[in-house]
Amino acid sequence: MLGTRLSLALGKGEFSEKVKSVLTGAGFMIIDSALSGSEALRKLRISPPDIAIVNYELPDMNGLELAIVLAEEEICRTILLVPRNQKENCEQAARSFDILVLEKPLPRQVLINAVENMQKYETKLKKLEDELEALKENMRSRIIIDRAKGIIMGLGVNENTAYTAMRRVSMDRRVPLKEIAQMILDGTLSWKEIKGKE
Amino acid sequence: MSRYSKEDLLKLVKENDVKFIRLQFTDVFGTLKNVAIMSDSLERVLDNGCMFDGSSIDGFVRIEESDMYLQPDMDTFEIFPWRPQQNRVARIICDVYTTDGVPFKGCPRFILKKVLKEAAAMGYTFNVGPECEFFLFHTDEEGKPTTITHDDGSYFDLAPIDRGEDARRDICIALEEMGFNIEASHHEVARGQHEIDFKYEEALKTADNVMTFKLVVKAVAQRHGLYATFMPKPIFGINGSGMHCNQSLSKGKKNAFYDPNDKLQLSAEAYSFIAGMMVHIKSFSAITNPLVNSYKRLVPGYEAPCYIAWSAKNRSPLIRVPAASGEATRIEVRNPDPACNPYLAFALMLAAGLDGIKKGMKPVPSVDRNIFHMDEEARKQEGVDSMPASLYDAILEMQKNPLVKHVLGDHIYDTYIEAKMKEWDQFRIAVHPWELEKYLGSF
């Protein structure tokens, strides 16, 4: 998943350099890095990445605190790298937040796979969210259209005739059917006007 | 009328999944302290208080008389909105009592309550609306604060110039969730400096609010990777941070400062209050401006007051009377800074004002010219005195005025002066970067 934008909050030292090298070697785009939790918070709020890789040991706070803020405020997804003695504690705390906890030391491929899988998950989630939104919008439109149809049918017109007429006006005026329906509901478009178009 | 009963609190704690409760109090020097209890201890603490070792708190007591009690003020219960939403954290502000069951003389909240009672006996309620300023700084690689500001914005700037806008917004939201009524927030004159104003309240509630405000600002700023400071003058050459205090007295529902027939719409009581404030203000500046650094702010050229005068026209005097505002008539005392202990500061400002009223004092005429353009002779002719130039001078002034000792009581008075003299001495004997820069290369 090249093109995934990563930010690193790993502190100083050899571990940080190794992680950076593994990720850049795997082709990921590292847009920013921070030496402390505070620096990470400042930078990530301004330029949120797709994923933040956070080290548990940071000089001014533990990485779990940083990861929770990033999750609570929906800034970005987080992979948290923790020492063995903190894994259980962090996994428990991270459960509510969709933070991925990985135990150090970790093989390079585990890290790469974690980033790729997280991005795939994120992409899939985004797709599902978009689909859901589209379905909701569809449902909202149908409700409005059905209510407008109902108003016309109340004048003694059958359903099919009402629907066909509304659709024709929508095509003639080049506006979405939902808008025509809303105009009927608002009283700004009457059956007489719609009929007149046929 | 009380906001909460004991049963209300226990119910709130259960319904809101509150697991930790911080019992908060303020020490003599204005530092917020707390001890956390678990929610199932709350009922016991509400009934019996919470014992703690007073000798470990600066300015409280010696080790041989150290047992103290925190007695929660139930009306101050609030849940912290920025803490976890499960196993939530709340706070209650407490008064400090001795083992004899009497209010501790070193409890600043008690001192303010004492003076408020005196005002109530005269028929007055004391209302205060503060305007707190603060800086947002970056931290270094170790997470320690620097003086690198988060932006280079200026007065009323917007994003993207005002990079603190998001932090300020989140601070306001958190404060509102804790019951504050936020009136305005904006970028201030100096780079990295901000101001958030909340609605005036009766003075005890306002003092509680000031302490809460400082906590919330720091906590939310930290979530933005920033360090918020209420240090009065962290950077030379730009404006410092003040805490202007808008204040008035009310009698029942009516504003006792308001007289529609006066040209400034000020009542006789308001004039006497101003007079009392002007007579005494120098002597409690060690309280309203408590740090060595406070006096680096009270210098000409940066909109801070350093001369004791009042005016309805001039924006720069120590006491300003905002333009005619009917029932919102008030005075604005501009010298306090946000490092002060608000309980003690409000207690002394009120006591000074009440002294003016009791004695029927009349203030000297207002000074509507720019005092900073006046020389010493001109200021003398207008009766314009100066604020103390340093913490040391402020302590000397404090020692001259019996009102200050009467209000603070022996315990706080003696403890405070001793501590501040030590602070001054530490500053006096330290070698500062300025000296190295000035002298090292030449001598």
XYZ file of C-alpha atoms in Angstrom:
641
model
C 0.000 0.000 0.000
C 2.460 2.537 -1.237
C 1.077 6.015 -0.870
C 0.051 5.361 2.722
C 1.112 8.447 4.663
C 2.841 7.674 7.938
C 3.949 9.819 10.843
C 6.352 8.551 13.457
C 6.532 9.371 17.153
C 9.383 7.162 18.231
C 11.689 9.312 20.350
C 15.429 9.350 19.770
C 17.862 6.519 19.357
C 18.700 3.388 17.440
C 15.222 1.857 17.569
C 13.704 4.938 15.977
C 16.277 4.922 13.164
C 15.681 1.217 12.506
C 11.918 1.608 12.259
C 12.292 4.569 9.931
C 14.674 2.630 7.733
C 12.351 -0.423 7.563
C 9.345 1.665 6.601
C 11.084 3.811 3.998
C 12.718 0.672 2.614
C 9.263 -0.853 2.218
C 8.192 2.190 0.205
C 5.975 3.945 2.706
C 5.803 7.732 2.708
C 6.923 9.181 6.031
C 5.478 12.658 6.098
C 6.705 13.660 9.537
C 8.417 12.430 12.648
C 8.496 13.633 16.236
C 10.909 13.096 19.074
C 8.328 13.618 21.826
C 4.625 13.088 22.417
C 3.984 16.844 22.582
C 5.764 17.425 19.291
C 3.725 14.594 17.756
C 0.452 16.109 18.959
C 1.343 19.493 17.496
C 2.389 18.067 14.138
C -0.315 15.439 13.733
C -3.116 17.908 14.408
C -1.817 20.161 11.637
C -1.016 17.382 9.123
C -2.845 14.199 10.069
C -1.308 11.099 8.461
C -3.129 7.898 7.541
C -1.347 6.039 10.328
C 0.863 7.085 13.250
C 3.513 4.690 14.501
C 4.055 5.472 18.174
C 6.690 4.154 20.530
C 5.548 3.430 24.080
C 8.679 5.057 25.500
C 8.568 8.745 24.750
C 10.486 11.326 26.800
C 7.479 13.345 27.961
C 4.582 10.872 28.094
C 3.948 7.228 27.443
C 2.924 6.353 23.927
C -0.400 4.915 25.082
C -1.518 8.383 26.296
C -0.620 9.795 22.889
C -2.378 6.977 21.055
C -5.560 7.470 23.092
C -5.673 11.209 22.327
C -5.180 10.456 18.608
C -8.028 7.925 18.767
C -10.422 9.972 20.932
C -10.078 12.961 18.651
C -10.152 10.833 15.474
C -6.902 12.338 14.215
C -5.522 9.151 12.695
C -5.129 5.394 13.257
C -2.274 4.313 15.516
C 0.104 1.397 15.762
C 1.639 1.342 19.226
C 4.987 -0.396 19.757
C 5.301 -1.570 23.352
C 7.752 -3.567 25.472
C 6.595 -7.002 26.601
C 5.839 -5.926 30.178
C 3.351 -3.315 28.930
C 1.596 -5.364 26.256
C -1.299 -6.657 28.298
C -1.908 -3.338 29.987
C -1.848 -1.488 26.660
C -4.043 -4.017 24.881
C -6.653 -3.647 27.590
C -6.613 0.127 27.409
C -6.509 0.136 23.617
C -9.461 -2.214 23.226
C -12.037 0.570 23.073
C -10.046 2.596 20.596
C -8.986 0.470 17.625
C -5.301 0.972 18.427
C -3.070 -1.837 17.203
C -0.556 -2.899 19.847
C 2.617 -4.695 18.730
C 5.200 -6.147 21.054
C 8.863 -5.218 20.718
C 11.215 -6.510 19.484
C 9.321 -7.191 16.297
C 10.438 -8.603 12.942
C 10.470 -6.059 10.129
C 7.870 -7.977 8.136
C 5.431 -7.917 11.054
C 5.621 -4.134 11.120
C 5.252 -3.838 7.346
C 2.293 -6.250 7.335
C 0.677 -4.354 10.216
C 0.863 -1.064 8.337
C -0.428 -2.613 5.118
C -3.259 -4.431 6.849
C -4.263 -1.364 8.797
C -4.414 0.676 5.621
C -6.418 -2.038 3.847
C -8.780 -2.150 6.800
C -9.054 1.624 6.725
C -9.748 1.649 2.991
C -12.382 -1.052 3.370
C -13.922 0.772 6.296
C -14.031 4.001 4.300
C -15.687 2.155 1.401
C -18.273 0.659 3.737
C -18.886 4.052 5.321
C -19.368 5.607 1.884
C -21.764 2.817 0.918
C -23.676 3.253 4.113
C -23.923 6.991 3.540
C -25.121 6.398 0.001
C -27.762 3.961 1.277
C -28.898 6.450 3.893
C -29.155 9.179 1.270
C -31.082 6.810 -0.954
C -33.459 6.037 1.891
C -33.947 9.723 2.671
C -34.724 10.414 -1.007
C -37.204 7.536 -1.192
C -39.058 8.799 1.852
C -39.385 12.282 0.356
C -40.415 10.923 -3.054
C -42.992 8.591 -1.476
C -44.477 11.421 0.556
C -44.728 13.618 -2.556
C -46.330 10.766 -4.480
C -48.748 10.363 -1.616
C -49.825 13.999 -1.922
C -50.528 13.597 -5.654
C -52.315 10.258 -5.120
C -54.500 12.070 -2.610
C -55.844 14.056 -5.552
C -57.156 10.821 -7.121
C -54.172 10.054 -9.329
C -52.815 6.519 -9.407
C -49.321 5.771 -8.196
C -47.779 4.949 -11.536
C -49.109 8.102 -13.170
C -47.898 10.248 -10.275
C -44.407 8.747 -10.355
C -44.078 8.948 -14.151
C -45.172 12.577 -14.147
C -42.711 13.540 -11.410
C -39.935 11.784 -13.299
C -40.762 13.600 -16.491
C -40.618 16.983 -14.774
C -37.313 16.002 -13.182
C -35.871 15.153 -16.621
C -37.303 18.258 -18.261
C -35.934 20.550 -15.630
C -32.724 18.550 -15.225
C -33.020 18.432 -11.466
C -32.938 15.344 -9.256
C -36.268 13.643 -8.593
C -35.750 14.248 -4.878
C -35.753 18.004 -5.464
C -39.016 17.808 -7.454
C -40.503 15.789 -4.607
C -39.341 18.376 -2.077
C -40.910 21.154 -4.129
C -44.210 19.256 -4.058
C -43.918 18.887 -0.293
C -43.055 22.600 0.084
C -46.056 23.563 -2.039
C -43.936 25.324 -4.645
C -44.859 22.820 -7.397
C -48.469 21.789 -7.910
C -50.009 18.776 -9.646
C -51.519 21.187 -12.135
C -48.084 22.417 -13.129
C -46.747 18.879 -13.303
C -49.736 17.714 -15.383
C -49.320 20.686 -17.670
C -45.891 19.404 -18.690
C -47.293 16.100 -20.029
C -29.753 27.343 47.417
C -27.510 24.236 47.163
C -26.934 22.700 43.771
C -26.548 19.125 45.010
C -27.493 17.093 48.048
C -25.442 14.106 49.182
C -27.946 11.752 47.540
C -27.770 13.744 44.278
C -23.987 13.387 44.214
C -23.992 9.671 44.907
C -26.570 9.205 42.149
C -24.586 11.351 39.678
C -21.416 9.403 40.382
C -23.152 6.082 39.775
C -25.080 7.169 36.664
C -22.013 8.704 35.043
C -19.619 5.836 35.710
C -17.350 8.070 37.802
C -14.591 5.971 39.305
C -12.131 8.572 40.616
C -12.884 11.745 42.512
C -10.237 14.384 43.038
C -10.654 16.344 46.235
C -9.151 19.709 45.319
C -8.015 22.644 47.405
C -5.721 25.641 46.941
C -2.676 26.326 49.070
C -1.605 29.717 50.385
C 0.432 30.496 47.252
C -2.373 29.749 44.814
C -1.273 26.265 43.756
C -4.034 23.739 43.163
C -3.599 20.523 45.145
C -5.597 17.320 45.219
C -5.991 13.873 46.637
C -7.929 11.266 44.664
C -10.434 8.883 46.223
C -12.361 6.023 44.658
C -16.067 6.563 44.137
C -17.077 4.072 46.811
C -15.303 6.228 49.426
C -17.342 9.284 48.505
C -20.155 8.793 50.997
C -17.723 8.413 53.884
C -15.815 11.520 52.832
C -18.992 13.571 52.451
C -19.974 12.590 55.988
C -16.596 12.812 57.712
C -14.186 14.691 55.494
C -10.864 13.332 54.252
C -7.840 13.500 56.527
C -4.489 14.526 55.107
C -1.042 15.595 56.293
C -1.112 19.389 56.343
C 2.599 19.655 57.106
C 3.433 18.471 53.592
C 1.635 21.426 52.040
C 3.745 24.603 51.750
C 2.511 27.275 54.083
C 0.087 25.082 55.993
C 1.307 23.745 59.338
C 4.247 22.185 61.154
C 4.571 18.443 61.547
C 3.405 18.380 65.154
C -0.010 19.801 64.296
C -0.342 18.271 60.882
C -3.683 16.420 60.737
C -6.125 18.358 58.613
C -9.453 17.552 56.999
C -10.762 18.262 53.531
C -14.476 19.001 53.649
C -16.042 18.799 50.180
C -18.227 21.615 48.915
C -20.787 19.471 47.118
C -21.902 22.282 44.807
C -18.512 22.200 43.097
C -18.826 18.635 41.785
C -17.843 18.443 38.100
C -16.758 15.641 35.764
C -13.607 16.237 33.717
C -14.718 16.030 30.062
C -11.239 15.366 28.633
C -10.548 12.339 30.809
C -11.610 8.775 29.846
C -15.314 8.321 29.190
C -15.309 5.018 31.074
C -14.205 5.017 34.712
C -14.577 8.768 34.587
C -12.784 11.323 36.737
C -14.560 14.077 38.671
C -13.548 16.736 41.139
C -14.956 18.424 44.211
C -13.405 21.572 45.690
C -12.858 21.345 49.429
C -12.437 23.611 52.413
C -9.695 22.751 54.878
C -10.633 22.125 58.502
C -8.638 21.324 61.596
C -9.222 18.293 63.778
C -11.257 20.554 66.060
C -13.813 20.905 63.297
C -13.121 24.597 62.699
C -12.046 26.147 59.392
C -8.281 26.175 59.079
C -6.904 29.708 59.284
C -4.478 28.958 56.469
C -7.223 27.971 54.023
C -7.512 30.726 51.389
C -11.117 29.792 50.622
C -11.998 30.409 54.242
C -10.332 33.842 54.122
C -12.471 34.874 51.148
C -15.605 33.495 52.787
C -14.841 35.586 55.881
C -14.732 38.842 53.906
C -17.782 37.862 51.849
C -19.661 37.367 55.121
C -18.657 40.856 56.170
C -19.960 42.206 52.867
C -23.180 40.229 53.292
C -23.666 41.777 56.735
C -23.590 45.155 54.972
C -26.137 43.855 52.473
C -23.743 43.299 49.567
C -22.864 40.465 47.239
C -19.462 40.786 45.557
C -19.401 39.886 41.878
C -16.200 39.323 39.909
C -15.629 38.637 36.220
C -11.978 37.949 35.391
C -10.220 38.172 32.039
C -7.424 35.595 32.141
C -4.575 35.731 29.662
C -2.059 32.993 29.005
C 0.658 31.928 26.571
C 0.828 28.712 24.554
C 4.407 27.507 24.129
C 6.096 24.560 22.496
C 7.934 21.950 24.498
C 11.419 20.658 23.734
C 12.517 17.103 22.929
C 12.305 16.183 26.598
C 8.818 17.664 26.929
C 10.035 20.652 28.960
C 8.442 24.046 28.214
C 10.263 26.530 26.024
C 9.419 30.131 25.162
C 8.858 29.291 21.528
C 5.318 30.454 20.896
C 2.862 28.362 18.937
C 2.138 31.251 16.583
C 3.107 34.815 15.687
C -0.449 36.086 15.825
C -1.654 39.344 17.285
C -4.833 40.920 18.616
C -8.013 39.245 17.307
C -6.137 37.371 14.586
C -7.717 34.307 13.013
C -6.309 31.050 11.719
C -4.032 30.341 9.970
C -2.153 33.206 11.657
C -3.708 32.247 14.974
C -2.504 28.648 15.280
C -3.853 28.417 18.803
C -7.453 28.655 17.640
C -8.086 24.902 17.800
C -6.646 24.601 21.307
C -8.662 27.626 22.425
C -11.822 26.179 20.954
C -11.296 22.844 22.759
C -10.565 24.709 26.005
C -13.839 26.641 25.697
C -15.777 23.440 24.951
C -14.268 21.692 27.990
C -15.029 24.682 30.208
C -18.626 24.833 28.997
C -19.022 21.127 29.720
C -17.916 21.935 33.256
C -20.577 24.586 33.670
C -18.703 27.728 32.666
C -20.495 30.467 30.773
C -17.858 31.523 28.252
C -18.362 35.049 26.967
C -15.492 35.464 24.537
C -12.128 34.092 23.508
C -9.527 35.549 21.203
C -5.884 35.868 20.332
C -4.226 38.571 22.370
C -1.698 41.257 21.415
C 1.487 39.299 22.030
C 2.472 36.365 19.834
C 1.265 33.084 21.271
C -0.939 34.859 23.801
C -4.638 34.171 24.290
C -7.529 35.311 26.417
C -10.724 33.558 27.465
C -13.388 35.500 29.371
C -16.121 33.858 31.390
C -19.214 35.428 32.880
C -19.011 37.101 36.237
C -20.281 35.259 39.282
C -20.352 35.765 42.995
C -16.710 35.990 44.113
C -16.305 32.584 45.754
C -17.605 30.822 42.664
C -15.382 32.996 40.481
C -12.303 32.171 42.545
C -13.179 28.467 42.220
C -13.648 29.065 38.498
C -10.231 30.725 38.140
C -8.521 27.712 39.689
C -10.553 25.351 37.492
C -9.846 27.486 34.445
C -6.101 27.249 34.910
C -6.307 23.472 35.308
C -8.458 23.020 32.208
C -6.303 25.312 30.064
C -3.158 23.412 30.971
C -4.757 19.980 30.548
C -6.329 20.715 27.167
C -3.215 22.513 25.926
C -1.219 19.394 26.775
C -3.567 17.359 24.553
C -2.534 19.709 21.776
C 1.158 19.175 22.528
C 1.415 22.668 23.987
C 2.425 24.120 27.302
C 0.078 26.766 28.681
C 1.556 29.201 31.145
C 0.069 31.863 33.376
C 3.504 33.298 34.114
C 2.982 37.079 33.964
C 5.964 38.008 31.769
C 7.671 35.036 30.152
C 9.153 37.013 27.232
C 10.838 40.397 27.467
C 9.724 42.971 24.947
C 6.141 41.837 24.395
C 2.969 42.180 26.464
C 2.628 40.100 29.600
C -0.381 38.214 30.906
C -2.768 39.893 33.285
C -5.995 38.940 35.000
C -8.122 42.056 34.845
C -10.892 41.787 37.421
C -14.242 43.328 36.574
C -16.096 43.746 39.822
C -19.219 45.200 41.355
C -21.375 44.963 44.436
C -25.034 44.109 44.295
C -27.749 44.641 46.867
C -30.444 42.052 46.342
C -31.023 41.971 42.606
C -29.850 45.529 42.009
C -26.363 46.669 41.043
C -25.153 48.831 43.931
C -22.574 50.493 41.667
C -25.157 51.892 39.285
C -26.628 55.368 39.527
C -28.310 56.513 36.304
C -28.126 60.122 37.472
C -24.345 60.227 37.702
C -22.380 61.328 34.622
C -20.406 58.063 34.749
C -23.471 56.162 36.029
C -21.498 55.370 39.185
C -23.125 55.411 42.613
C -21.618 56.946 45.748
C -20.786 53.401 46.885
C -18.896 52.774 43.665
C -16.832 55.937 44.140
C -16.064 54.971 47.735
C -15.155 51.448 46.618
C -12.737 52.910 44.082
C -11.276 55.211 46.727
C -10.729 52.340 49.152
C -9.141 50.258 46.405
C -6.753 53.058 45.486
C -5.731 53.664 49.095
C -4.918 49.998 49.762
C -3.982 48.449 46.426
C -0.254 49.020 46.759
C -0.202 47.208 50.077
C -1.638 43.977 48.700
C 0.157 43.921 45.366
C 2.343 41.135 46.820
C -0.888 39.086 46.698
C -2.343 40.273 43.362
C 1.121 40.215 41.748
C 2.846 37.472 43.710
C 6.017 36.660 41.766
C 9.371 38.304 41.163
C 8.354 38.093 37.513
C 5.006 39.875 38.132
C 6.847 43.203 38.357
C 8.487 42.700 34.946
C 4.927 43.035 33.572
C 4.040 46.195 35.535
C 6.234 48.490 33.458
C 5.314 51.184 30.922
C 4.906 50.355 27.258
C 3.020 47.077 27.335
C -0.547 48.062 28.270
C -0.045 46.997 31.877
C -0.757 49.481 34.661
C 2.036 50.746 36.866
C 0.519 53.949 38.172
C -2.294 54.127 40.692
C -5.055 56.081 39.013
C -8.563 55.603 37.768
C -10.391 56.736 34.683
C -13.514 56.170 32.639
C -11.886 57.365 29.432
C -8.314 56.080 29.577
C -7.820 52.379 28.857
C -4.495 52.215 30.639
C -5.000 53.167 34.304
C -4.972 50.747 37.204
C -8.726 51.078 37.689
C -10.854 51.540 34.625
C -14.551 52.264 34.517
C -15.917 50.658 31.332
C -18.279 52.815 29.280
C -21.751 53.413 30.709
C -23.494 50.063 30.863
C -26.576 50.414 33.032
C -27.073 47.396 35.245
C -23.701 46.049 34.057
C -21.861 49.013 35.603
C -18.628 47.863 37.151
C -15.006 48.748 37.699
C -12.064 46.926 36.173
C -8.970 46.489 38.309
C -6.176 45.833 35.865
C -3.054 45.017 37.865
C -3.709 41.424 39.112
C -1.980 38.680 37.185
C -3.138 35.068 36.775
C -0.323 33.700 38.964
C -2.115 35.109 42.020
C -4.165 33.194 44.545
C -7.650 34.348 43.488
C -9.221 33.696 46.890
C -6.768 36.009 48.642
C -6.744 38.568 45.818
C -10.539 38.870 45.764
C -10.694 38.945 49.573
C -8.299 41.886 49.712
C -9.887 43.807 46.828
C -13.271 43.437 48.501
C -11.933 44.409 51.912
C -10.287 47.499 50.423
C -13.495 48.509 48.674
C -15.613 47.936 51.764
C -13.180 50.002 53.809
C -13.754 52.821 51.364
C -17.517 52.476 51.746
C -17.432 52.264 55.557
C -15.320 55.405 55.783
C -17.225 57.227 53.060
C -13.979 57.790 51.150
C -13.959 59.895 48.006
C -11.472 59.057 45.266
C -9.001 61.563 43.898
C -10.133 62.980 40.539
C -9.844 60.604 37.616
C -6.844 60.987 35.343
C -7.948 61.064 31.748
C -4.595 61.940 30.199
C -2.019 59.378 29.191
C -0.101 58.893 32.436
C 2.831 57.331 30.581
C 3.392 60.712 28.927
C 3.532 62.516 32.274
C 6.804 63.135 34.093
C 7.259 62.564 37.823
C 6.343 66.149 38.699
C 3.143 66.031 36.690
C 2.164 62.716 38.243
C 2.796 64.163 41.700
C 0.550 67.122 40.921
C -2.241 64.786 39.824
C -1.788 62.633 42.931
C -0.687 59.639 40.909
C 1.362 57.173 42.936
C 3.266 54.194 41.496
C 2.814 50.504 42.076
C 5.750 48.758 43.790
C 8.637 48.231 41.424
C 9.548 44.787 42.703
C 8.323 41.927 44.850
C 10.570 43.209 47.635
C 8.957 46.662 47.533
C 5.544 44.987 47.479
C 6.381 42.998 50.616
C 7.512 46.167 52.383
C 4.227 47.857 51.435
C 2.299 44.837 52.702
C 3.979 45.154 56.071
C 2.873 48.774 56.428
C -0.883 48.219 56.141
C -2.819 46.679 59.051
C -5.807 45.974 56.785
C -3.850 43.288 54.940
C -2.868 41.491 58.142
C -6.424 41.809 59.452
C -7.890 40.202 56.316
C -5.315 37.460 55.869
C -4.970 36.614 59.529
C -1.669 36.036 61.296
C -1.067 32.570 59.876
C -1.299 33.403 56.171
C 0.229 36.857 56.616
C 3.359 35.586 58.406
C 3.729 32.488 56.228
C 3.294 34.439 53.020
C 5.768 37.177 53.889
C 8.371 34.686 55.034
C 8.040 32.666 51.836
C 8.080 35.689 49.560
C 11.147 37.148 51.277
C 12.906 33.837 50.677
C 11.809 33.928 47.044
C 13.129 37.455 46.672
C 16.395 36.514 48.305
C 16.861 33.550 45.948
C 16.336 35.888 43.030
C 18.563 38.564 44.515
C 21.557 36.310 44.975
C 21.184 34.358 41.708
C 23.352 35.310 38.759
C 21.072 35.970 35.788
C 21.790 35.606 32.067
C 21.361 39.393 31.750
C 24.339 39.953 34.039
C 26.504 37.536 32.108
C 25.565 39.151 28.839
C 26.136 42.628 30.201
C 29.267 42.151 32.225
C 31.144 38.994 31.333
C 32.649 40.333 28.163
C 33.599 43.704 29.674
C 35.146 42.781 32.997
